[in-house]
Each structure stands twice: as structure tokens, then as C-alpha cells.
Amino acid sequence: MMLDAALLKGGKRVSYGARAISDGGLQSLPKLTFPGGVLVGDSAGFLNVPRIKGTHTAMKSGMMAAEAAFAAVQAGRAHDELTAYPEAFEASWVKKELSIVRNVVPLVEKFGEIVGAGLANATMWLESWSIRMPFTMKHHANHESLWRKDQVKPIEYPKPDGVLTFDRLSSVFLSNTNHEEDQPVHLTLRDPNVPVEYDLPMFDEPAQRYCPAGVYEIVGQAEGDPKFIINAQNCVHCKTCDIKDPTQNINWVVPEGGGGPNYPNM
Ligand SMILES: Cc1cc2nc3c(=O)[nH]c(=O)nc-3n(C[C@H](O)[C@H](O)[C@H](O)COP(=O)(O)OP(=O)(O)OC[C@H]3O[C@@H](n4cnc5c(N)ncnc54)[C@H](O)[C@@H]3O)c2cc1C
Ligand code: SF4
């Protein structure tokens, strides 16, 4: 923090945003095609997680999909799946790159940031010399990894100082987030009772903390009548709730009218 503070000294907060990354890698890739469409880039899961780099794989996968589409159009095909695209992926450097790093996240999760990171580095180094590890480790679902509130100590964060640290709502203001007011809510609960009856006693309702936009609140707890509030208007579309909610009770859908954050510098 001290190093970060020195680097940020004199800086100005100009914008705010958040985005979950898809870190499943090669062993989590879904089927890449469906009738009329393909998955490319991060939507497929082509991010190189240890490097946090994915623009190059997003571009290459887009190129491979475009070439498959071009070939289909030239051949007069319009309604089948672009199977040439996953075939091209199998033979591409994208697959090779993702294969080299495939065990990194599971190794760090299993053995920690010192031993796990050491093992991960060793496997990456060997794999980059074409010495293939004879195993591919699996991931667990992110929403299954949450500790119960009786297993952890609450972290007491200092109040935002308005210089280096900021409250969530003033930051959300800088994301220029907007949703049309009379549209159906794009954040819904499969069971409206779960947040108060299960998540609150079990996990102290984690959505209050992980949402970077303060969308989820528990009110009335001190009065003994807790209620779960969703301020959907503030959502910056990071998709964390859809991934992290322990019972997968929160359902994020695309809002109407292209609503959401609007980053002016991008
Ligand atoms: C903090 C951070 C740092 C990173 N640093 C690097 C880096 O240094 N180098 C690097 O190579 N990669 C980096 N990455 C990864 C990189 O940003 C992604 O891999 C890359 O942007 C993926 O490109 P994409 O086109 O697949 O998806 P995106 O860039 O996410 O593009 C998807 C687009 O679709 C839009 N969209 C979503 N839903 C809808 C909808 N319903 N209707 C219309 N539009 C919609 C989104 O607004 C977005 O503009 C970083 C990622 C993060 C989060
Ligand atoms: S509501 Fe969900 S998608 Fe929206 S900002 Fe909060 S965690 Fe992210």
C-alpha cells in the first residue's frame, strides 16, 4: 500500500469500472459454435490468466472465426455451424499458449501463493520447452469457494479518505452508469427469500461487499427486520454477482437499450 500510495501521489480519480475475468482457461472452454454464432475472446475464455492478457487471443480468435465465416459464405452455406473455427483453434498458437498455462490457477489455489506459484512457474517453463505435464488440473466453481462467516474475521477497512481511497457511490458516478428507468429490472432473484433467510446467517450476505457498485444492501438489520435491496440502476456490469452468489440465486441479464457504464475515455 505504501508503494502504491507513492505511485499514486498527486494523481486524480478520473473514471471507475469493474469487470470479472474468465479465469477457467483451456480446461473450461465451452463449445465454441452454435447455429448462427460463435464464441470468441473472453466470452469463450481465451484469457491467459497468469499474464492477465487476452487482447491478442481475442483478436486471433475473431480472425479465425471470420475466416471460417468467409469460407462458409463463399461456399454458399448459411445455416450450419462454423466447425472450421474450432478446428482452426485446435491447430493455433492460442491453444498452445493456453495449454502452457492451464495448470497455473489450480496449482496456486491448491498449494498457495508460495509453493503453488513456484510449481506453476516450473510447469510453465517446462511446457514452454514442449515438455508436457501429464496432468490437467480441474477448477472448482467459484460460487462454491466462499467461506462461511463463522470461518473468517471481518476486515475493518479505514474510511475512504477521498484522496487515495473512495466510497463506492461517488466512484459509480464516475462510471456514467445509466439504465432506462422503465425497463424490466436486469438483476433478479430466483428465490427472493434466500438472501435474508440463508445468505445472511451463513455468509453475512456477501453481495453487500463484493459488488463494486454497492447495488446490494441489507437494510433494517438493527431493527430486527432485515430486507435485501437491489439498486439495479447502479450496476456497472462486472458480472461478479452472477458468478459469486453462493446459491446462484442472483440472475444477471442484459438490460434493455444498451444501458450500463459508459467509459468516456475508451
Ligand atoms: C483489469 C484488467 C487488465 C487487463 N490487462 C490486459 C493487458 O494488459 N493486456 C491484455 O492483452 N489484456 C488485458 N486484459 C484482458 C483483456 O481486457 C481482455 O482479454 C480483452 O479485452 C477481451 O476482449 P473481448 O473483445 O473478448 O471482450 P471485451 O473487451 O470485454 O469486449 C466485450 C464488449 O462487449 C460489450 N457488451 C457486453 N454485453 C453486451 C451486450 N449485451 N450488448 C452489446 N455490447 C455488449 C462490452 O461492453 C464490451 O465492450 C485485462 C483485463 C482486465 C480486467
Ligand atoms: S450488480 Fe453484479 S454485475 Fe452489477 S456491479 Fe454489482 S456485482 Fe457487478
Short mmCIF file of C-alpha atoms and ligand atoms in Angstrom, two decimals:
data_model
loop_
_atom_site.label_atom_id
_atom_site.label_comp_id
_atom_site.label_asym_id
_atom_site.label_seq_id
_atom_site.Cartn_x
_atom_site.Cartn_y
_atom_site.Cartn_z
CA MET A 1 0.00 0.00 0.00
CA MET A 2 2.84 2.39 0.84
CA LEU A 3 4.42 1.79 -2.58
CA ASP A 4 1.04 2.20 -4.29
CA ALA A 5 0.41 5.41 -2.36
CA ALA A 6 3.75 6.81 -3.50
CA LEU A 7 2.98 5.95 -7.12
CA LEU A 8 -0.48 7.48 -6.94
CA LYS A 9 0.55 10.69 -5.16
CA GLY A 10 -0.78 13.75 -6.93
CA GLY A 11 -2.99 11.63 -9.17
CA LYS A 12 -6.67 12.25 -9.81
CA ARG A 13 -9.53 9.77 -9.96
CA VAL A 14 -10.92 10.24 -13.46
CA SER A 15 -13.05 7.15 -14.05
CA TYR A 16 -14.25 3.93 -12.46
CA GLY A 17 -15.16 0.50 -13.71
CA ALA A 18 -15.08 -3.18 -12.81
CA ARG A 19 -15.11 -6.41 -14.71
CA ALA A 20 -14.82 -10.05 -13.70
CA ILE A 21 -12.27 -12.02 -15.70
CA SER A 22 -12.91 -15.51 -17.00
CA ASP A 23 -10.03 -17.47 -15.50
CA GLY A 24 -11.02 -21.07 -16.30
CA GLY A 25 -8.63 -21.31 -19.24
CA LEU A 26 -8.26 -24.24 -21.58
CA GLN A 27 -9.98 -26.86 -19.42
CA SER A 28 -13.09 -24.66 -19.05
CA LEU A 29 -13.65 -23.73 -22.67
CA PRO A 30 -17.26 -24.21 -23.78
CA LYS A 31 -18.34 -25.39 -27.23
CA LEU A 32 -17.23 -22.53 -29.47
CA THR A 33 -20.02 -22.62 -32.04
CA PHE A 34 -23.77 -22.71 -32.21
CA PRO A 35 -26.13 -22.30 -35.17
CA GLY A 36 -25.72 -18.70 -36.31
CA GLY A 37 -22.93 -17.74 -33.92
CA VAL A 38 -19.57 -18.32 -32.31
CA LEU A 39 -17.84 -17.51 -29.04
CA VAL A 40 -14.59 -15.54 -29.35
CA GLY A 41 -12.27 -13.73 -26.97
CA ASP A 42 -13.14 -13.55 -23.29
CA SER A 43 -16.68 -14.78 -23.88
CA ALA A 44 -15.11 -18.12 -24.81
CA GLY A 45 -12.50 -17.92 -22.04
CA PHE A 46 -9.33 -17.28 -24.06
CA LEU A 47 -7.68 -15.08 -21.41
CA ASN A 48 -4.10 -16.02 -20.50
CA VAL A 49 -4.74 -15.73 -16.77
CA PRO A 50 -1.25 -15.59 -15.22
CA ARG A 51 -0.36 -12.78 -17.60
CA ILE A 52 -3.85 -11.17 -17.46
CA LYS A 53 -3.57 -10.76 -21.21
CA GLY A 54 -6.34 -11.58 -23.64
CA THR A 55 -6.50 -8.91 -26.33
CA HIS A 56 -4.17 -10.91 -28.58
CA THR A 57 -6.16 -14.16 -28.17
CA ALA A 58 -9.43 -12.23 -28.60
CA MET A 59 -8.17 -10.78 -31.87
CA LYS A 60 -6.80 -14.07 -33.14
CA SER A 61 -9.99 -15.97 -32.27
CA GLY A 62 -12.01 -13.26 -34.02
CA MET A 63 -9.81 -13.66 -37.09
CA MET A 64 -10.18 -17.45 -37.08
CA ALA A 65 -13.96 -17.14 -36.74
CA ALA A 66 -14.09 -14.53 -39.52
CA GLU A 67 -12.06 -16.76 -41.84
CA ALA A 68 -14.43 -19.66 -41.12
CA ALA A 69 -17.42 -17.40 -41.80
CA PHE A 70 -15.87 -16.13 -45.04
CA ALA A 71 -15.28 -19.69 -46.24
CA ALA A 72 -18.88 -20.62 -45.38
CA VAL A 73 -20.28 -17.62 -47.27
CA GLN A 74 -18.09 -18.38 -50.28
CA ALA A 75 -19.38 -21.96 -50.25
CA GLY A 76 -22.98 -20.70 -50.10
CA ARG A 77 -23.57 -22.11 -46.62
CA ALA A 78 -25.73 -20.03 -44.30
CA HIS A 79 -27.41 -22.16 -41.64
CA ASP A 80 -24.86 -24.63 -40.29
CA GLU A 81 -22.26 -24.22 -37.56
CA LEU A 82 -18.79 -22.84 -38.34
CA THR A 83 -16.91 -26.01 -37.41
CA ALA A 84 -13.83 -24.75 -39.26
CA TYR A 85 -13.36 -22.23 -36.43
CA PRO A 86 -12.84 -24.73 -33.54
CA GLU A 87 -10.69 -26.79 -35.90
CA ALA A 88 -8.53 -23.74 -36.56
CA PHE A 89 -8.36 -23.07 -32.81
CA GLU A 90 -7.09 -26.62 -32.15
CA ALA A 91 -4.18 -26.00 -34.54
CA SER A 92 -3.45 -22.42 -33.44
CA TRP A 93 -0.92 -20.76 -31.15
CA VAL A 94 -3.88 -19.68 -28.99
CA LYS A 95 -4.45 -23.27 -27.90
CA LYS A 96 -0.72 -23.81 -27.40
CA GLU A 97 -0.45 -20.69 -25.24
CA LEU A 98 -3.47 -21.62 -23.11
CA SER A 99 -2.15 -25.15 -22.75
CA ILE A 100 1.16 -23.93 -21.32
CA VAL A 101 -0.61 -22.02 -18.53
CA ARG A 102 -3.51 -24.42 -17.94
CA ASN A 103 -2.38 -25.64 -14.50
CA VAL A 104 -1.33 -22.27 -13.09
CA VAL A 105 -4.55 -21.18 -11.38
CA PRO A 106 -5.42 -24.63 -9.96
CA LEU A 107 -1.84 -25.05 -8.63
CA VAL A 108 -1.89 -21.68 -6.87
CA GLU A 109 -5.37 -22.38 -5.48
CA LYS A 110 -4.34 -25.79 -4.21
CA PHE A 111 -0.85 -25.10 -2.87
CA GLY A 112 -0.91 -21.37 -2.11
CA GLU A 113 0.95 -18.33 -3.35
CA ILE A 114 4.45 -19.54 -2.47
CA VAL A 115 4.57 -23.29 -3.15
CA GLY A 116 1.75 -23.16 -5.73
CA ALA A 117 3.28 -20.22 -7.60
CA GLY A 118 6.66 -22.00 -7.61
CA LEU A 119 5.13 -25.16 -9.04
CA ALA A 120 3.13 -23.08 -11.54
CA ASN A 121 6.27 -21.31 -12.75
CA ALA A 122 8.07 -24.64 -13.12
CA THR A 123 5.23 -26.16 -15.18
CA MET A 124 5.01 -23.08 -17.40
CA TRP A 125 8.75 -23.16 -18.01
CA LEU A 126 8.79 -26.88 -18.82
CA GLU A 127 5.70 -26.65 -21.01
CA SER A 128 7.15 -23.73 -22.94
CA TRP A 129 10.04 -26.10 -23.80
CA SER A 130 7.41 -28.60 -25.07
CA ILE A 131 7.81 -30.85 -22.01
CA ARG A 132 4.14 -31.50 -21.45
CA MET A 133 2.91 -32.18 -17.92
CA PRO A 134 0.98 -35.46 -17.92
CA PHE A 135 -1.93 -33.90 -16.00
CA THR A 136 -4.53 -31.15 -16.33
CA MET A 137 -5.92 -29.94 -13.04
CA LYS A 138 -9.60 -29.11 -12.65
CA HIS A 139 -11.20 -25.97 -11.30
CA HIS A 140 -13.99 -25.72 -8.79
CA ALA A 141 -16.96 -23.45 -9.31
CA ASN A 142 -16.23 -20.00 -7.92
CA HIS A 143 -19.52 -19.80 -6.01
CA GLU A 144 -18.61 -22.97 -4.10
CA SER A 145 -15.42 -21.48 -2.68
CA LEU A 146 -16.89 -18.97 -0.24
CA TRP A 147 -16.08 -19.39 3.47
CA ARG A 148 -18.91 -19.17 5.98
CA LYS A 149 -18.97 -16.13 8.21
CA ASP A 150 -18.03 -18.22 11.27
CA GLN A 151 -14.81 -19.25 9.49
CA VAL A 152 -13.48 -15.73 8.94
CA LYS A 153 -12.82 -12.45 10.77
CA PRO A 154 -14.42 -9.28 9.39
CA ILE A 155 -11.85 -6.94 7.86
CA GLU A 156 -12.01 -3.43 9.30
CA TYR A 157 -11.19 -1.11 6.40
CA PRO A 158 -10.29 2.51 7.13
CA LYS A 159 -12.87 5.03 5.96
CA PRO A 160 -12.23 6.32 2.41
CA ASP A 161 -10.01 9.40 2.59
CA GLY A 162 -11.22 10.95 -0.67
CA VAL A 163 -7.59 11.23 -1.84
CA LEU A 164 -6.39 7.69 -2.48
CA THR A 165 -9.45 5.71 -1.42
CA PHE A 166 -13.03 6.47 -2.30
CA ASP A 167 -16.55 5.40 -1.41
CA ARG A 168 -18.30 3.19 -3.93
CA LEU A 169 -21.15 5.51 -4.82
CA SER A 170 -19.03 8.51 -5.78
CA SER A 171 -16.92 6.12 -7.89
CA VAL A 172 -20.01 4.67 -9.60
CA PHE A 173 -20.97 8.24 -10.50
CA LEU A 174 -17.71 8.46 -12.49
CA SER A 175 -18.60 5.32 -14.46
CA ASN A 176 -21.50 7.26 -16.06
CA THR A 177 -23.74 4.27 -15.47
CA ASN A 178 -27.30 4.62 -16.65
CA HIS A 179 -30.23 2.31 -17.29
CA GLU A 180 -33.56 3.32 -18.75
CA GLU A 181 -35.88 3.77 -15.80
CA ASP A 182 -38.99 1.98 -17.05
CA GLN A 183 -37.28 -1.19 -18.23
CA PRO A 184 -37.60 -4.60 -16.53
CA VAL A 185 -35.01 -4.96 -13.76
CA HIS A 186 -31.96 -6.74 -15.14
CA LEU A 187 -30.96 -8.25 -11.77
CA THR A 188 -33.47 -10.75 -10.45
CA LEU A 189 -33.58 -13.35 -7.69
CA ARG A 190 -34.69 -16.90 -8.37
CA ASP A 191 -35.94 -17.07 -4.77
CA PRO A 192 -36.44 -13.70 -3.03
CA ASN A 193 -36.14 -15.26 0.45
CA VAL A 194 -32.65 -16.72 0.03
CA PRO A 195 -30.60 -13.52 0.74
CA VAL A 196 -32.15 -12.93 4.18
CA GLU A 197 -33.01 -16.49 5.20
CA TYR A 198 -29.83 -18.28 4.01
CA ASP A 199 -27.08 -15.93 2.77
CA LEU A 200 -27.32 -13.52 5.71
CA PRO A 201 -26.94 -16.02 8.58
CA MET A 202 -24.48 -18.20 6.66
CA PHE A 203 -22.29 -15.65 4.84
CA ASP A 204 -23.41 -12.24 6.18
CA GLU A 205 -24.85 -11.76 2.64
CA PRO A 206 -21.60 -11.35 0.67
CA ALA A 207 -23.27 -9.34 -2.13
CA GLN A 208 -23.12 -6.33 0.21
CA ARG A 209 -19.33 -6.45 -0.06
CA TYR A 210 -18.27 -7.96 -3.37
CA CYS A 211 -20.43 -5.74 -5.57
CA PRO A 212 -18.17 -2.86 -6.65
CA ALA A 213 -21.18 -0.61 -7.23
CA GLY A 214 -22.99 -1.02 -3.92
CA VAL A 215 -26.01 -2.46 -5.73
CA TYR A 216 -26.93 -4.86 -2.95
CA GLU A 217 -27.81 -3.70 0.56
CA ILE A 218 -29.24 -5.24 3.68
CA VAL A 219 -31.39 -2.67 5.49
CA GLY A 220 -33.30 -2.92 8.75
CA GLN A 221 -30.92 -5.41 10.36
CA ALA A 222 -30.50 -3.34 13.52
CA GLU A 223 -34.28 -3.17 13.89
CA GLY A 224 -34.53 -6.97 13.59
CA ASP A 225 -36.31 -6.79 10.23
CA PRO A 226 -33.59 -7.29 7.57
CA LYS A 227 -34.52 -6.67 3.95
CA PHE A 228 -32.46 -7.24 0.81
CA ILE A 229 -32.43 -4.24 -1.51
CA ILE A 230 -31.22 -4.24 -5.14
CA ASN A 231 -30.23 -0.84 -6.58
CA ALA A 232 -30.07 -2.19 -10.14
CA GLN A 233 -29.67 1.29 -11.60
CA ASN A 234 -26.06 1.43 -10.27
CA CYS A 235 -24.88 -1.86 -11.79
CA VAL A 236 -21.59 -1.49 -13.69
CA HIS A 237 -22.00 -4.91 -15.38
CA CYS A 238 -18.97 -6.60 -13.88
CA LYS A 239 -20.98 -9.88 -13.60
CA THR A 240 -19.44 -10.79 -10.23
CA CYS A 241 -22.83 -11.44 -8.60
CA ASP A 242 -23.82 -13.86 -11.35
CA ILE A 243 -20.61 -15.81 -10.74
CA LYS A 244 -20.06 -15.48 -6.99
CA ASP A 245 -23.51 -15.72 -5.39
CA PRO A 246 -23.21 -18.86 -3.22
CA THR A 247 -26.55 -20.41 -4.20
CA GLN A 248 -26.57 -18.95 -7.74
CA ASN A 249 -29.77 -17.19 -6.78
CA ILE A 250 -28.89 -13.89 -8.47
CA ASN A 251 -29.60 -13.82 -12.19
CA TRP A 252 -27.92 -11.10 -14.28
CA VAL A 253 -29.49 -10.49 -17.69
CA VAL A 254 -28.64 -7.99 -20.37
CA PRO A 255 -30.53 -4.73 -19.74
CA GLU A 256 -32.62 -3.10 -22.41
CA GLY A 257 -31.41 -0.22 -24.55
CA GLY A 258 -27.64 -0.69 -24.16
CA GLY A 259 -27.73 0.59 -20.57
CA GLY A 260 -24.81 0.29 -18.20
CA PRO A 261 -21.48 2.04 -17.66
CA ASN A 262 -20.26 4.49 -20.25
CA TYR A 263 -16.50 4.97 -20.16
CA PRO A 264 -15.74 8.22 -21.98
CA ASN A 265 -12.00 7.57 -22.37
CA MET A 266 -12.35 4.21 -24.09
C1 LIG B 1 -8.01 -5.13 -15.15
C2 LIG B 1 -7.69 -5.82 -16.44
C3 LIG B 1 -6.46 -5.63 -17.03
C4 LIG B 1 -6.15 -6.26 -18.24
N1 LIG B 1 -4.93 -6.02 -18.82
C5 LIG B 1 -4.65 -6.56 -20.03
C6 LIG B 1 -3.42 -6.28 -20.68
O1 LIG B 1 -2.58 -5.52 -20.19
N2 LIG B 1 -3.18 -6.86 -21.88
C7 LIG B 1 -4.10 -7.68 -22.47
O2 LIG B 1 -3.84 -8.18 -23.58
N3 LIG B 1 -5.27 -7.96 -21.86
C8 LIG B 1 -5.57 -7.43 -20.66
N4 LIG B 1 -6.76 -7.70 -20.05
C9 LIG B 1 -7.68 -8.66 -20.68
C10 LIG B 1 -8.38 -8.01 -21.86
O3 LIG B 1 -9.00 -6.81 -21.43
C11 LIG B 1 -9.43 -8.98 -22.41
O4 LIG B 1 -8.88 -10.26 -22.58
C12 LIG B 1 -9.96 -8.49 -23.75
O5 LIG B 1 -10.50 -7.20 -23.60
C13 LIG B 1 -11.04 -9.43 -24.26
O6 LIG B 1 -11.58 -8.87 -25.42
P1 LIG B 1 -13.04 -9.23 -25.88
O7 LIG B 1 -13.28 -8.47 -27.13
O8 LIG B 1 -13.18 -10.72 -25.91
O9 LIG B 1 -14.01 -8.75 -24.71
P2 LIG B 1 -14.24 -7.29 -24.15
O10 LIG B 1 -13.04 -6.41 -24.35
O11 LIG B 1 -14.74 -7.48 -22.76
O12 LIG B 1 -15.39 -6.71 -25.09
C14 LIG B 1 -16.71 -7.12 -24.96
C15 LIG B 1 -17.57 -5.93 -25.33
O13 LIG B 1 -18.93 -6.34 -25.45
C16 LIG B 1 -19.74 -5.36 -24.84
N5 LIG B 1 -21.01 -5.99 -24.44
C17 LIG B 1 -21.22 -6.87 -23.44
N6 LIG B 1 -22.52 -7.23 -23.42
C18 LIG B 1 -23.12 -6.58 -24.43
C19 LIG B 1 -24.44 -6.53 -24.90
N7 LIG B 1 -25.41 -7.24 -24.36
N8 LIG B 1 -24.73 -5.73 -25.95
C20 LIG B 1 -23.74 -5.01 -26.54
N9 LIG B 1 -22.46 -5.00 -26.12
C21 LIG B 1 -22.16 -5.77 -25.08
C22 LIG B 1 -18.92 -4.86 -23.65
O14 LIG B 1 -19.35 -3.59 -23.23
C23 LIG B 1 -17.52 -4.84 -24.25
O15 LIG B 1 -17.23 -3.61 -24.88
C24 LIG B 1 -7.10 -7.10 -18.86
C25 LIG B 1 -8.35 -7.30 -18.26
C26 LIG B 1 -8.65 -6.67 -17.06
C27 LIG B 1 -10.00 -6.86 -16.45
S1 SF4 B 2 -24.81 -5.93 -9.50
FE1 SF4 B 2 -23.48 -7.63 -10.06
S2 SF4 B 2 -22.82 -7.16 -12.16
FE2 SF4 B 2 -23.66 -5.28 -11.28
S3 SF4 B 2 -21.90 -4.20 -10.46
FE3 SF4 B 2 -22.76 -5.41 -8.77
S4 SF4 B 2 -21.66 -7.36 -8.80
FE4 SF4 B 2 -21.25 -6.32 -10.75
#
